[in-house]
Amino acid sequence: MGIKRIYYGPFNNSKSEEFYSTVLEKIKNGKEENFYYILPNGKLLTTYREKIIESLGGFLNLNLFTFDDVVKEILKDENHIEIDENTKKIILTKIVRESKLDYFKNVSDLSGFIKTLGNIIGEIKRSIVIPEEFIKLSPKNILYKEIGSIYMEYEKYLKDRKLVDREGQYILAVKKLKENVSFLSNIEEIIIDQFYNFRPIELEILKEISKSKIDVHINIPFRKVIDLGIIKNTLESLKEIGFTLEKMDLGKENKLEEVFFLEEEYEEIENINLNIIQAATMDLEIKKVFEKIKNKINEGYKYSDILIVPMDDEYKEKIGKRSIVEKLPISIQIQDKMINNNFILEILELFLMKINNNKNSILNRFQNKYFINNQGPNLEYDIYPFLKKIDFDNLEELLEEISKKKEFELETDSIDYLIYELEEIEKEVSDLKLENTIKNYNQYIRNLMERYSIGTKINSIMRYSEEKFYIEMKSYIRLYEILEEIEILSEILGLISIDDYYELLLSKLEEEITLIPGNAKGIQILDLIDIRGIDYKIAYIIGLSENNYPNIEEDNFFINERNYKNLKSMNIDVKNYTYKLENEIIKFSTLISCVKEELNFTYSKGIDDESIASMFLDEIIRICEKDIKYIDVSFEYMIKENIDEITTNKELSDYILKLNYKDNEVNKDYISYHNSIYPEKFKRIQDKIDSDYNRSLKTFTKYSGILSESREITRELEKMHKNKVYSSSYLERYINCPFSFLMGRIFKVDEYIEEIKEYDPMLIGNIYHSVLKDFYELYRIKIKEYVISDKDLELEDKKDFILDLILKYGSEDGLDLNSRKSQLLVEDINNKIFNFIKNDIERIKNHGLIPIKFEQEFGYEQKMAIYEDNKELLLNGKIDRIDRTKDSKSIIMDYKSGSSGIANLNSIEEGYSLQIPIYLLAEKDNNPVAALYGIINQNEFRITLGVLGETSIITNRHGGKLESMEELENITKNTEKIIFQIERKILNGEFPIEPYNCPDYCLYKDICRYRKQVEIEI
């Protein structure tokens, strides 16, 4: 038996260097074939390989591996066909479709369910639990029974066709090692570095290797002052298979990474320069980071000395775009999803024409630029609007309508062209079969791409944008490669439905990234998981708000903490909350340890400080508060006061203009030069000055927005509002933009929105509200029993009930439940509502709250009034939900689909948000003490305001905290005054173009010509 040893020591101990030196020596002595060097991720592997090649002058055959590479090496002589995740989905779709399911019958044909099912089977296989064992050990209920049945059929399908998935490769590798480990006879030593845990399947590989004569050395450089459970379990597992433990001393216990997230207080922490950047928006957060990086480069640092770690994918995308503006090289390739490319979307539309054959798919075809004959009339401004006015449900009906030769508002030539184009489309659609082989569907795409000369059209359409041309052309080339890749499945899968092919192609395209190549020597952009084993001088950890990090929610409807006990008893390696949190603590501690000179933590607070810092940033502050330098980045940062902060030409322009403005001097030569570079900038400034100047005049001008010059108008306004019952939406429409209020509410000028939306957000919002109302009303007593006495709610069993409610209300609101896209929408709504309810119920249990009223109306059957100088003003509305505390205080909740329209304490106190204070007024007899938003799409609960000490949901960390009930009362009194002020302005005919909020999608932009004063450049 060879040596089997674990070296467990502090972060950045010397053992990694010892291992590296050992490997280097072996290569020098010609023994590169006699060892495996196993590392946890591709980034570290690439770094080590480059170091070795640089040191020794070029070796191609280096046994530096990840565990995936080890498995491939073990199986290199095996004869099997490996399948990817998309093929796995098709196979599971076939199996599910042919199975008689009860529990999953309502969701079995949804793509999201199939994807989740694939993940579940992957988790089971990674735990080395075969179907027979799963069925034998699982509880005797229908959920486990149906998953077991599908798993059994899936494995049989693979075996019969000699296919293997990724997890199956690991299992085959373990099987081969068990049968004969002698094929590794040339391997003398295996070195494993920078791991702190192993998957069960990896432990099985180590277990079999440990039976051999091979020496195995494992370095775990993640020791903290107090060992975390995740590492204790890893050490115990390794000792059980024969490894001996050698602990390395921590030395002086004052390193930040070693005490991070431990309860003890430490007087002196050995750390580096610490900065926290608090920005108003994500864009400003990233902008500040790039400014600081440019300063570091000017100080002499290399790009590769600097690390950026984005905590959210949205940050990564913005970093890529910002790097182009700032002209700084970054290590990652700037990404754009392949599916975002126009011609790719149009290819998918070709299939939707066959699958749906409805008005939307036909209209979308005539918005195409690639797969349409562009020799005819202007499609966007001629044919497209014309088609929208015709009443038809499918292609056949449209052709029939046009062939009737009715009088149309269209030139004869255009009608002839349209008929020709529709007939061509009809032929294309008829060529598509409802069932075919992958090979034939692929050939259909190739034929159409050739027929419409897509390569040539990309060159023509994108010729004015080098970057867009590059991305589209790369996507064009990559599409042909994808078609070849999936074609090998044609004989294996045989005939498949057009829906399945569409899902296969969609999945492949969604995961494909079109790339602008990165620079390996540029600023290093890494995910948290890829940090191990590499040192940096300076790091920027960005996106550390509570909303972004840590994201340790449960995995799916089956692999989760609710099923934790059952799954553990079945030997399935399910992770609980503690494990996931400890996992993040280790990764974050590793990040801290690899930075040698300066650590910068950043997060977006929101415009009005509505977002709070992550618990991880709070922990940094707790330990190192006296050593931290805070940097606040507000909107003023957009026009710089300090020339050292300027990093782009636009900023320089703004800076000089501001200086000229302050000095009241304008250099004419500069103006002439500047105007040649920014020809529109001065014009926009002049237009804005003219507008503001004219609005300030006492005389009546076109900018005034005042209608009270005519008594007839004000009388009409008074008549319109006599006995008016005001809602918060009516009043807030005026606050947000008096002119928009005038056009929409008074003149009732509306505009048909040209863009076709697949689903009206209001429809989805209505479903959310209706389903939540019914659920909480029906289970009110059970929820109360769960909160008060911990009686089991059995929430998982309610998911089908929620689905039934969604189908009911979706059908009532006109949702086409036979449409594939509608089914996907229903699945998405079901998941979001279920997760929202699950988190909400745990939240109210923790705070001892009971939901008591739902969709509570006020001002309808009984009037609700406010008073000022004996004048009465009526209000009405509907409160989504009211919870009651144990001491009978009320907490108001307003449901939101997304984060738009969320009010905060500042906007309420300043009178820009009236909904929440009006709800407080309506509920004033029931002692309201707090209000919050339930944001369903984000599974988030955001506190708007609340009184400290009145309920545990309000803490000092919340931006909406009030110190006393008197403060809350002052808010409602101030709201009453504001409502009367708004009514007076409306009745006086005051509708100036002075928006508090000017959204990009406003219907009246072309009429008012208002421009935002400031725009964030990104």
PDB file of N, CA and C in Angstrom, residues 10 21 29 119 203 329 442 570 703 811 820 904:
ATOM      1  N   PRO A  10      -3.290  26.093   7.257  1.00  0.00           N
ATOM      2  CA  PRO A  10      -3.894  27.420   7.049  1.00  0.00           C
ATOM      3  C   PRO A  10      -3.866  27.832   5.579  1.00  0.00           C
ATOM      4  N   SER A  21       6.899  22.263  -6.563  1.00  0.00           N
ATOM      5  CA  SER A  21       8.329  21.984  -6.760  1.00  0.00           C
ATOM      6  C   SER A  21       8.568  20.501  -7.033  1.00  0.00           C
ATOM      7  N   ASN A  29      13.087  15.370 -14.552  1.00  0.00           N
ATOM      8  CA  ASN A  29      13.711  14.042 -14.570  1.00  0.00           C
ATOM      9  C   ASN A  29      13.019  13.082 -15.535  1.00  0.00           C
ATOM     10  N   ASN A 119     -31.718  17.474 -13.668  1.00  0.00           N
ATOM     11  CA  ASN A 119     -30.840  17.853 -12.551  1.00  0.00           C
ATOM     12  C   ASN A 119     -31.001  16.903 -11.372  1.00  0.00           C
ATOM     13  N   LEU A 203     -15.071  10.737  -4.140  1.00  0.00           N
ATOM     14  CA  LEU A 203     -14.579   9.945  -3.006  1.00  0.00           C
ATOM     15  C   LEU A 203     -14.473   8.471  -3.381  1.00  0.00           C
ATOM     16  N   PRO A 329      -8.230  46.302 -21.064  1.00  0.00           N
ATOM     17  CA  PRO A 329      -8.324  44.866 -21.393  1.00  0.00           C
ATOM     18  C   PRO A 329      -8.785  44.059 -20.188  1.00  0.00           C
ATOM     19  N   ASN A 442     -32.292  19.895 -39.499  1.00  0.00           N
ATOM     20  CA  ASN A 442     -31.070  20.673 -39.707  1.00  0.00           C
ATOM     21  C   ASN A 442     -30.932  21.114 -41.159  1.00  0.00           C
ATOM     22  N   MET A 570     -31.596   7.869   2.067  1.00  0.00           N
ATOM     23  CA  MET A 570     -31.452   7.133   0.801  1.00  0.00           C
ATOM     24  C   MET A 570     -30.037   7.248   0.251  1.00  0.00           C
ATOM     25  N   TYR A 703     -44.544  76.462 -22.951  1.00  0.00           N
ATOM     26  CA  TYR A 703     -43.895  75.577 -21.983  1.00  0.00           C
ATOM     27  C   TYR A 703     -44.598  75.573 -20.627  1.00  0.00           C
ATOM     28  N   SER A 811     -56.940  30.957 -17.624  1.00  0.00           N
ATOM     29  CA  SER A 811     -57.976  30.702 -18.616  1.00  0.00           C
ATOM     30  C   SER A 811     -59.021  31.818 -18.620  1.00  0.00           C
ATOM     31  N   ARG A 820     -47.620  26.299 -26.450  1.00  0.00           N
ATOM     32  CA  ARG A 820     -46.404  25.819 -25.773  1.00  0.00           C
ATOM     33  C   ARG A 820     -45.803  26.918 -24.905  1.00  0.00           C
ATOM     34  N   ASN A 904     -39.797  53.936  -1.209  1.00  0.00           N
ATOM     35  CA  ASN A 904     -38.977  53.883  -0.008  1.00  0.00           C
ATOM     36  C   ASN A 904     -39.374  55.037   0.901  1.00  0.00           C
TER      37      ASN A 904
END
